[in-house]
PDB file of C-alpha atoms and ligand atoms in Angstrom:
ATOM      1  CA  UNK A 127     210.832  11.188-133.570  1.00 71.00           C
ATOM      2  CA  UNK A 128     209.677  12.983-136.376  1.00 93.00           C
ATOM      3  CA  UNK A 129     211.790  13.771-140.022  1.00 98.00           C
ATOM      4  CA  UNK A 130     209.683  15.966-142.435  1.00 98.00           C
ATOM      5  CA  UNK A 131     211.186  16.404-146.144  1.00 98.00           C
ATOM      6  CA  UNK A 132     209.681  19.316-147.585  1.00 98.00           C
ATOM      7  CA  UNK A 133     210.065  18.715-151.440  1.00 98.00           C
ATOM      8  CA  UNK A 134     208.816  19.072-154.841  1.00 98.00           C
ATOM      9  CA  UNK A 135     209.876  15.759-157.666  1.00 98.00           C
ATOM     10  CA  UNK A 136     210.572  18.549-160.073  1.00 96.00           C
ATOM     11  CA  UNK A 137     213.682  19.733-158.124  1.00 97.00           C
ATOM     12  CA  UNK A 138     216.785  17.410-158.700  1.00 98.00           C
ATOM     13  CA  UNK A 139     218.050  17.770-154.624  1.00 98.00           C
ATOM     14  CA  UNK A 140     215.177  17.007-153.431  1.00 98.00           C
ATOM     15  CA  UNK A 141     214.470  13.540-155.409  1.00 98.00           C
ATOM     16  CA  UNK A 142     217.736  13.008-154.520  1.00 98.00           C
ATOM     17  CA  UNK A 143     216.833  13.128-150.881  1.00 98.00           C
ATOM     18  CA  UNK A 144     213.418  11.432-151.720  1.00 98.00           C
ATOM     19  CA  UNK A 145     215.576   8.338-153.177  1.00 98.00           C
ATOM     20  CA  UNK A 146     218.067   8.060-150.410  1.00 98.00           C
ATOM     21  CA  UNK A 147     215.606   8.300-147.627  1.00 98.00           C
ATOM     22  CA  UNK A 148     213.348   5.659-149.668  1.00 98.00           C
ATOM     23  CA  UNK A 149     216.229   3.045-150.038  1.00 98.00           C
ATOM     24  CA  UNK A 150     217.351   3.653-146.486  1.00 98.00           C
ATOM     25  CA  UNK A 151     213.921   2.906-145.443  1.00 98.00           C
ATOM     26  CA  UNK A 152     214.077   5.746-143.091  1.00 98.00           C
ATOM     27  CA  UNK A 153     210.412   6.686-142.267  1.00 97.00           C
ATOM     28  CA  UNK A 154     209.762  10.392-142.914  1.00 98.00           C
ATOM     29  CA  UNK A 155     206.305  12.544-143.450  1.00 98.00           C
ATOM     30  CA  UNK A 156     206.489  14.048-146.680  1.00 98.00           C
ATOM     31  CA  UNK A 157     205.922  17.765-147.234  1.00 98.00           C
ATOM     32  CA  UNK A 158     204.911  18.568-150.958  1.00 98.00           C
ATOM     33  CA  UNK A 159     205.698  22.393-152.116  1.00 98.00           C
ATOM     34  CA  UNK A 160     204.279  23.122-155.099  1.00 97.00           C
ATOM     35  CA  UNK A 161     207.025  24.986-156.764  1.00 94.00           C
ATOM     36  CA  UNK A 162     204.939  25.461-159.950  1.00 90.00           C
ATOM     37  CA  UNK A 163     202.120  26.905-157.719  1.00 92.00           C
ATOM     38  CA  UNK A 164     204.951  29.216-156.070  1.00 93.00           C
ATOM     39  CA  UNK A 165     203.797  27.456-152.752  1.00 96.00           C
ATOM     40  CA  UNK A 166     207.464  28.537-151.762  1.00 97.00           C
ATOM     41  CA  UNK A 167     206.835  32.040-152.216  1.00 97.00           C
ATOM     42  CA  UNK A 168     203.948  31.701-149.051  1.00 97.00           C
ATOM     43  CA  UNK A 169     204.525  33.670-146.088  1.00 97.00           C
ATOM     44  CA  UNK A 170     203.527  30.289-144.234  1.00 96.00           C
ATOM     45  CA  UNK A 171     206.713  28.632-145.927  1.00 97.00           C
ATOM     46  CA  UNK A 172     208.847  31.915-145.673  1.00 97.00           C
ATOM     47  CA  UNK A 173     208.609  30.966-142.273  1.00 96.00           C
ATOM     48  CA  UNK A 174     210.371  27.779-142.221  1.00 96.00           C
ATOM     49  CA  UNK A 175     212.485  28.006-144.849  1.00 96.00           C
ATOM     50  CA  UNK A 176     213.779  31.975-144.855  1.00 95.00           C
ATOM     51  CA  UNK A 177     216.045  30.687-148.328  1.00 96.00           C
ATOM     52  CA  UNK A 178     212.554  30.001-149.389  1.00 97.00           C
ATOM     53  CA  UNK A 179     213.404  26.722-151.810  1.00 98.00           C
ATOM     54  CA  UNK A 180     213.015  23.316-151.468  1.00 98.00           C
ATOM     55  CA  UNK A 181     214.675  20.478-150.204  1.00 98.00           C
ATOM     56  CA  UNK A 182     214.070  21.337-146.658  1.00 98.00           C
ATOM     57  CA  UNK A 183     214.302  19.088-143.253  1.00 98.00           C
ATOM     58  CA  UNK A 184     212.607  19.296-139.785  1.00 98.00           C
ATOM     59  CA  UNK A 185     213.791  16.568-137.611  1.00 98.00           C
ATOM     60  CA  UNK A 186     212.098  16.929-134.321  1.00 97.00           C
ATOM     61  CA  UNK A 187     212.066  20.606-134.572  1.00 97.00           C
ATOM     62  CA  UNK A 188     215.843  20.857-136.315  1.00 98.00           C
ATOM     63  CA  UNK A 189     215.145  22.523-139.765  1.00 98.00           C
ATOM     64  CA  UNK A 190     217.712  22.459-142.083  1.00 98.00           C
ATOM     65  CA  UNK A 191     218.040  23.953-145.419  1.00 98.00           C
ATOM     66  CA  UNK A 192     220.604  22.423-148.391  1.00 98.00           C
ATOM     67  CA  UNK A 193     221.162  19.227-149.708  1.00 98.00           C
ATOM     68  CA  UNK A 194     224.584  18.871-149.185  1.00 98.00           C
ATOM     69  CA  UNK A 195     224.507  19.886-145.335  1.00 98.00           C
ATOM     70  CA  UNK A 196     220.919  17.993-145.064  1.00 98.00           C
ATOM     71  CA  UNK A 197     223.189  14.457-146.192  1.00 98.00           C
ATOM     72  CA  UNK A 198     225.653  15.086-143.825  1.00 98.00           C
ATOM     73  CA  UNK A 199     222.807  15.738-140.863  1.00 98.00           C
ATOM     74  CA  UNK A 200     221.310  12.356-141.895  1.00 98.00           C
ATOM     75  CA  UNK A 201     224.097  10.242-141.567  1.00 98.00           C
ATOM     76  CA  UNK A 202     225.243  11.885-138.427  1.00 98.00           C
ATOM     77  CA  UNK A 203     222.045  10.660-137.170  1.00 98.00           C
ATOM     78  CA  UNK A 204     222.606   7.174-138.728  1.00 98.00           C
ATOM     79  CA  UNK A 205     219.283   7.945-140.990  1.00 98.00           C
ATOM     80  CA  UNK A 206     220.532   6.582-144.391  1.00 98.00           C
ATOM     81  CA  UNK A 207     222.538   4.116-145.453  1.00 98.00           C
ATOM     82  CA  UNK A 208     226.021   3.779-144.557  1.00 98.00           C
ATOM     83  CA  UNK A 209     227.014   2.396-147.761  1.00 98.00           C
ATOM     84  CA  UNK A 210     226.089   5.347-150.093  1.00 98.00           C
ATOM     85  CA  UNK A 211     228.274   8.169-148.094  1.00 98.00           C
ATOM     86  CA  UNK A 212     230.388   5.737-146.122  1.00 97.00           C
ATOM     87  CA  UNK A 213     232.225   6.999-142.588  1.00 96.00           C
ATOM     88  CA  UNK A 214     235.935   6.069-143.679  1.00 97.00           C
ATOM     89  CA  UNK A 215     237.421   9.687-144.084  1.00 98.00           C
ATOM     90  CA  UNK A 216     239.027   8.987-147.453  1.00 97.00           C
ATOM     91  CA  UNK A 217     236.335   7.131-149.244  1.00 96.00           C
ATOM     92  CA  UNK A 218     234.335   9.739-147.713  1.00 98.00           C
ATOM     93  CA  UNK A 219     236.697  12.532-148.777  1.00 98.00           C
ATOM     94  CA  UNK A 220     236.317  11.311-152.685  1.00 97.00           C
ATOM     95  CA  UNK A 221     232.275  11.791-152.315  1.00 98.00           C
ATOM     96  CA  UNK A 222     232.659  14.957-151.021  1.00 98.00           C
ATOM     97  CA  UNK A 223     234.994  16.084-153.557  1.00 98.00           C
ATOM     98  CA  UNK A 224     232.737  15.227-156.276  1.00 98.00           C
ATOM     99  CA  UNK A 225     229.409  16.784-154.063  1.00 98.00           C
ATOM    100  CA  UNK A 226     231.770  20.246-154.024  1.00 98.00           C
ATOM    101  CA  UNK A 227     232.359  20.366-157.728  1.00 98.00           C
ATOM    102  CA  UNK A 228     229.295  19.151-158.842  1.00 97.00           C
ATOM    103  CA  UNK A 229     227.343  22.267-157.152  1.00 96.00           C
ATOM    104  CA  UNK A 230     229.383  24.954-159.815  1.00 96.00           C
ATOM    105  CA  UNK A 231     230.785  22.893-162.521  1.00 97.00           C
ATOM    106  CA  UNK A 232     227.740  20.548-163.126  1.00 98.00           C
ATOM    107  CA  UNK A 233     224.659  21.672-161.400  1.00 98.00           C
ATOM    108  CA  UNK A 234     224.689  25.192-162.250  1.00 98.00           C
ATOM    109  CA  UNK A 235     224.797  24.831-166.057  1.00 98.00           C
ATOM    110  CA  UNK A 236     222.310  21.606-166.341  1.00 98.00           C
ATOM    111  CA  UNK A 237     219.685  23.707-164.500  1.00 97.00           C
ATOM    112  CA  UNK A 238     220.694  26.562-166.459  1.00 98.00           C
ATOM    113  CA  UNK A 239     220.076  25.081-169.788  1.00 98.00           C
ATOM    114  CA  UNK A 240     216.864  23.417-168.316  1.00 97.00           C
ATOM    115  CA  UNK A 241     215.159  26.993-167.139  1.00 96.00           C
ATOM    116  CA  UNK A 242     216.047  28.823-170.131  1.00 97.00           C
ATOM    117  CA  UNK A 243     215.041  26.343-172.787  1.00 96.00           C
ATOM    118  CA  UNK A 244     212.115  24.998-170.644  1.00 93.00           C
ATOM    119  CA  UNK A 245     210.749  26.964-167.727  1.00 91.00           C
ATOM    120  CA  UNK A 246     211.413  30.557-168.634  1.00 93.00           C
ATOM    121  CA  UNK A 247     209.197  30.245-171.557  1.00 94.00           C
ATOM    122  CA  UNK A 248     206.342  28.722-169.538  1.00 89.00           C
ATOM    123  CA  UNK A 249     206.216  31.523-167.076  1.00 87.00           C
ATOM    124  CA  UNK A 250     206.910  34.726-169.165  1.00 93.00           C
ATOM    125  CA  UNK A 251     205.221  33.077-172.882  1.00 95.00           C
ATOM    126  CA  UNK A 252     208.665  34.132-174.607  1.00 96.00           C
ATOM    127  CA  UNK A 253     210.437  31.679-176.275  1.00 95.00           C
ATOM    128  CA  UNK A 254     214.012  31.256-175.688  1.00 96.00           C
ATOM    129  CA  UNK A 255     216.312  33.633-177.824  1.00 96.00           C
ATOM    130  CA  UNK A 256     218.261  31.182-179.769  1.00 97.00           C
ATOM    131  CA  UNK A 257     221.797  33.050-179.680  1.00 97.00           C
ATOM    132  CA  UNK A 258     221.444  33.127-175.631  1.00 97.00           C
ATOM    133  CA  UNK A 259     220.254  29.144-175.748  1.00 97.00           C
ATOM    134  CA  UNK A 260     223.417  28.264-177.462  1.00 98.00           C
ATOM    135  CA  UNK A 261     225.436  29.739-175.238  1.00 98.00           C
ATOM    136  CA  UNK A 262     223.482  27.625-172.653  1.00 98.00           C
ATOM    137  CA  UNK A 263     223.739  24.402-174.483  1.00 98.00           C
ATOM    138  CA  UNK A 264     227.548  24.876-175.097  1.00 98.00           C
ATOM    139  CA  UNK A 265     228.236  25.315-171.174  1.00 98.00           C
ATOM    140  CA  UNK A 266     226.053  21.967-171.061  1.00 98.00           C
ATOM    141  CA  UNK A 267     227.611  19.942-173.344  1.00 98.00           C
ATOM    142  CA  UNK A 268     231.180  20.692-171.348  1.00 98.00           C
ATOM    143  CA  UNK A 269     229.644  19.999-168.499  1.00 98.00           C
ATOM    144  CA  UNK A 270     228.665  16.705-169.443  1.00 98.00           C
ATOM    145  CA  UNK A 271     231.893  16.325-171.480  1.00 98.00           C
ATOM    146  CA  UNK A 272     233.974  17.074-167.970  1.00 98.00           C
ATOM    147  CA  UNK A 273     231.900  14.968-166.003  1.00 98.00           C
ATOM    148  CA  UNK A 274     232.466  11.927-168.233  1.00 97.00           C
ATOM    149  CA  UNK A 275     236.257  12.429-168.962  1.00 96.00           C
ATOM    150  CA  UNK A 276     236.818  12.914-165.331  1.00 95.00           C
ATOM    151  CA  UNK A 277     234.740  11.645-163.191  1.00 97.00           C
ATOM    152  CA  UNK A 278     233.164   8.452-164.928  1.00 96.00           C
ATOM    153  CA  UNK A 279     236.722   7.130-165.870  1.00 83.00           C
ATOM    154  CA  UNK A 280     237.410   4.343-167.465  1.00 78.00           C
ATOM    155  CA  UNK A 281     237.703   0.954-165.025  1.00 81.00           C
ATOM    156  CA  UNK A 282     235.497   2.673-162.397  1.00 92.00           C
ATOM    157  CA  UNK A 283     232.126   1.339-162.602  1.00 95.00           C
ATOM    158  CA  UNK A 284     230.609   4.711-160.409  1.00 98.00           C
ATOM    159  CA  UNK A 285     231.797   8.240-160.077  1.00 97.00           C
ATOM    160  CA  UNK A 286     234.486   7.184-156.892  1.00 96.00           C
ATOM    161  CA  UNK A 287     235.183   3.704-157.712  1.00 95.00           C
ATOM    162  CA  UNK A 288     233.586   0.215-157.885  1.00 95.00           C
ATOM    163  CA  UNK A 289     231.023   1.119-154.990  1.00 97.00           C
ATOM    164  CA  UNK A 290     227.950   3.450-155.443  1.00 98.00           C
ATOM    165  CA  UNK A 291     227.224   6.430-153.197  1.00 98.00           C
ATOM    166  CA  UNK A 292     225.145   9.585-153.143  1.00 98.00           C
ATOM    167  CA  UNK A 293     227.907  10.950-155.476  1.00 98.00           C
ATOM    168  CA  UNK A 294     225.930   9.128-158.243  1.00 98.00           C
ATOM    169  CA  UNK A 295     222.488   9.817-157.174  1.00 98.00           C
ATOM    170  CA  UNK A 296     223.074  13.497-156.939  1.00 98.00           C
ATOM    171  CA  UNK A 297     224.573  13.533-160.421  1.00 98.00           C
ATOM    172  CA  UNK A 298     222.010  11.131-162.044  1.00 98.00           C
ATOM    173  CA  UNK A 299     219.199  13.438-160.650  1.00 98.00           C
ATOM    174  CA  UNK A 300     220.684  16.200-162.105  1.00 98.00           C
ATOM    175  CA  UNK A 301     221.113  14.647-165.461  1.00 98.00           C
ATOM    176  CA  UNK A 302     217.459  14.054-165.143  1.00 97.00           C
ATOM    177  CA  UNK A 303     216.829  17.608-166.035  1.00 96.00           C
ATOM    178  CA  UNK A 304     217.671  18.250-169.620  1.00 97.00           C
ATOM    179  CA  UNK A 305     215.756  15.859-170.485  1.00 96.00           C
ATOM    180  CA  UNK A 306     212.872  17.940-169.430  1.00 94.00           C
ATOM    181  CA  UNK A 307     213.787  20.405-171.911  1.00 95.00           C
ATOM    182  CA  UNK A 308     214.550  17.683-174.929  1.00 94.00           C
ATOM    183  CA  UNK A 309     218.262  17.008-174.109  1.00 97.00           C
ATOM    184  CA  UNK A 310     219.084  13.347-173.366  1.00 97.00           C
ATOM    185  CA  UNK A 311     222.550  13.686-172.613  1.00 98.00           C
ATOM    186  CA  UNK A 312     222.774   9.782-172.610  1.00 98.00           C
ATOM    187  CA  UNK A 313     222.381   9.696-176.634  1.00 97.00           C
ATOM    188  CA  UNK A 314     225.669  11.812-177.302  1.00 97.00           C
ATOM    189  CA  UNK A 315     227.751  10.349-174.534  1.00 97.00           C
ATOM    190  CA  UNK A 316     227.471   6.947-173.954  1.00 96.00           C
ATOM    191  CA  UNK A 317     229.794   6.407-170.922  1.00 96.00           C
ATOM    192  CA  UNK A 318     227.290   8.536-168.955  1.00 98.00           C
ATOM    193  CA  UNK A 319     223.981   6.691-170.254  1.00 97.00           C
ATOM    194  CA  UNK A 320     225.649   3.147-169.625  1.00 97.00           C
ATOM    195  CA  UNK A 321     226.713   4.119-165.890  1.00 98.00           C
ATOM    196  CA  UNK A 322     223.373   6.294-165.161  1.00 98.00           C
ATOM    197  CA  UNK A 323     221.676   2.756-166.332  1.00 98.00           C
ATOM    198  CA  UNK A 324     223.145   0.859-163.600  1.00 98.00           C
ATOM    199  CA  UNK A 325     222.578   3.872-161.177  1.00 98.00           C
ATOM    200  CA  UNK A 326     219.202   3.315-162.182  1.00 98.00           C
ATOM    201  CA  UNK A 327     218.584  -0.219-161.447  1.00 98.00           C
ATOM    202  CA  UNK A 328     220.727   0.334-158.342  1.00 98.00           C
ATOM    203  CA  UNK A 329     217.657   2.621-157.080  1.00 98.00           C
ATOM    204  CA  UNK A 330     214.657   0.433-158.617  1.00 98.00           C
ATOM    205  CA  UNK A 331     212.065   1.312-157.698  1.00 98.00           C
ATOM    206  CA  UNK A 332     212.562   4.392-155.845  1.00 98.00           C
ATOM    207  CA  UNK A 333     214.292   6.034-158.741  1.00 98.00           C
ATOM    208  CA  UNK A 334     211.451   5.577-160.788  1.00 98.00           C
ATOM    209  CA  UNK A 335     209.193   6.468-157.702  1.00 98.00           C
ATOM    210  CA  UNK A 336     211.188  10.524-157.414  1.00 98.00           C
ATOM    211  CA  UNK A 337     210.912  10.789-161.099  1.00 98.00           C
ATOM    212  CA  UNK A 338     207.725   9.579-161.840  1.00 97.00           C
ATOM    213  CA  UNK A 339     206.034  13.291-162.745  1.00 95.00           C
ATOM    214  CA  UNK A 340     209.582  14.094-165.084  1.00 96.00           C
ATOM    215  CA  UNK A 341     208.889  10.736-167.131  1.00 96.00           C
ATOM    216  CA  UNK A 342     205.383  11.873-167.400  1.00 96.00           C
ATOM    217  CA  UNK A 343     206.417  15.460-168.666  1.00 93.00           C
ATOM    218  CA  UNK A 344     209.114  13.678-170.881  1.00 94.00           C
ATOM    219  CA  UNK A 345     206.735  11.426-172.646  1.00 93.00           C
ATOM    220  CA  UNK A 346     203.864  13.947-173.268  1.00 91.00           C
ATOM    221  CA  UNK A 347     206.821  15.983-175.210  1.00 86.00           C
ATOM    222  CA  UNK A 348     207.913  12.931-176.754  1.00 84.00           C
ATOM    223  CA  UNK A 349     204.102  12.709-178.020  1.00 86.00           C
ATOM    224  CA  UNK A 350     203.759  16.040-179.092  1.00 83.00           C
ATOM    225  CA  UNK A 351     207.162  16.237-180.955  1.00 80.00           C
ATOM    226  CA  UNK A 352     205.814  13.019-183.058  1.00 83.00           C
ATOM    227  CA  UNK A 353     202.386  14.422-183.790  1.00 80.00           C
ATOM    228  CA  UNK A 354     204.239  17.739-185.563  1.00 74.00           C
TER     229      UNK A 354
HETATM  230  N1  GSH B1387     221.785  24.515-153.056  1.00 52.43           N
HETATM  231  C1  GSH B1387     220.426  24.134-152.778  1.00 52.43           C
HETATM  232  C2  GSH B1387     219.591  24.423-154.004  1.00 52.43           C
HETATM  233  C3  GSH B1387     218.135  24.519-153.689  1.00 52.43           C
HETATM  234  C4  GSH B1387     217.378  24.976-154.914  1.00 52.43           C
HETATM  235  O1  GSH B1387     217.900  25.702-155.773  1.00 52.43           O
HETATM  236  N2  GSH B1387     216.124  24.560-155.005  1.00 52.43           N
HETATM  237  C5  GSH B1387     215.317  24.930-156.139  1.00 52.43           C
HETATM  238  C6  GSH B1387     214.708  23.704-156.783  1.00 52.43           C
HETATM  239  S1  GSH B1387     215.953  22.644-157.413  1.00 52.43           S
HETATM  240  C7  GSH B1387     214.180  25.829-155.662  1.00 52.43           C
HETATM  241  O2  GSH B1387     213.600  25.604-154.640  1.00 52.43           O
HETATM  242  N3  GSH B1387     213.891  26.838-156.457  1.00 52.43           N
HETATM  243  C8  GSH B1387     212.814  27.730-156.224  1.00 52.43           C
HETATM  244  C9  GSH B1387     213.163  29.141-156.579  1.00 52.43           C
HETATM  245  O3  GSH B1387     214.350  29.450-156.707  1.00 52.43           O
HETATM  246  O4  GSH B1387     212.228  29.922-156.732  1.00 52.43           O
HETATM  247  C10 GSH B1387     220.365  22.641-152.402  1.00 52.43           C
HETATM  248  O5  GSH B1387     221.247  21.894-152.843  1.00 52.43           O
HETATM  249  O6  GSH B1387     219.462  22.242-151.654  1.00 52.43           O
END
């Protein structure tokens, strides 16, 4: 029995996956694509993964592409924890809900902001234009001001109640990504950098482990800001 996680750390679902297959101590063979080398773009990976993007699985021959749908294969095949996307349909039911809106209403405009500010300018050597960025960082900040009013609400210490679940994994990864491109979202709203703490400490020391190469990228722009 064989699980292969095709990955890269720099992409938010697949240190998501990374994490949850870590903590469930679900033994897997690791399959680093180099996104920055455009290993995705290969013919040899075109072949496995015809979306050509990463997270990917292969269990035993099964290849699946997409976060989401890869979750749901793993705990149909009792790979991950049954705590963090439990079976009772309505606790259930509330993780989904928040793994459907967070794909539009979240995702889309952290990575957004992150590729614009950060990535486009690596690859093309044109910095961002600042009126477009602003639009950018305006759909971010009401992201982040949505996700906080409504889904970290007060008396609920994660994003469906008192338990965690991949609901909060997939969210803190994502969060992870502005702060590649110099936005902490935890210093302007503080509900959302107290609860990302304990979400955290809840994945010590895998969390760190899936985003050891952001920290890294992080703190050399942290340096470089302080030299100027
Ligand atoms: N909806 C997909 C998103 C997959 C995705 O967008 N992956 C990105 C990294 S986060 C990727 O591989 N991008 C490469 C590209 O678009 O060239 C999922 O949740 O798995």
């Amino acid at each position: 029995m064989t699980l292969k996680l095709y990955y890269d750390l720099m992409s938010q679902p697949s240190r998501t996956l990374y994490i949850l297959l870590k903590v469930s101590k679900c033994d897997f063979e690791p399959k680093f694509v180099d996104l920055r080398k455009g290993e995705h773009y290969s013919n040899e990976y075109a072949k496995i993964n015809r979306f050509q993007k990463v997270p990917l699985i292969d269990h035993n021959g099964f290849v699946l592409s997409e976060s989401v749908a890869i979750l749901r294969y793993l705990s149909g095949e009792n790979l991950i924890l049954p705590s963090l996307y439990p079976k009772d349909n309505k606790i259930r039911a509330r993780v989904d809900e928040f793994l459907e809106w967070h794909h539009i209403e979240f995702r889309l405009h952290l990575s957004m902001y992150f590729r614009v500010k950060h990535m486009d300018p690596i690859i093309t050597g044109i910095p961002p234009n600042p009126k477009t960025l602003k639009g950018y960082e305006r759909r971010l900040i009401s992201a982040l001001e949505t996700f906080e009013v409504q889904w970290l609400k007060n008396g609920n210490e994660f994003i469906t109640g008192n338990t965690i679940t991949v609901a909060d994994l997939f969210a803190a990864s994502e969060l992870e990504q502005p702060r590649m491109a110099g936005y902490n979202p935890a210093e302007r709203f503080l509900r959302i950098g107290s609860w990302w703490q304990k979400v955290r400490e809840h994945f010590s020391p895998y969390y760190e482990e899936g985003h050891v190469i952001l920290n890294k990228i992080v703190n050399k722009q942290k340096q470089q800001s302080a030299k100027l």
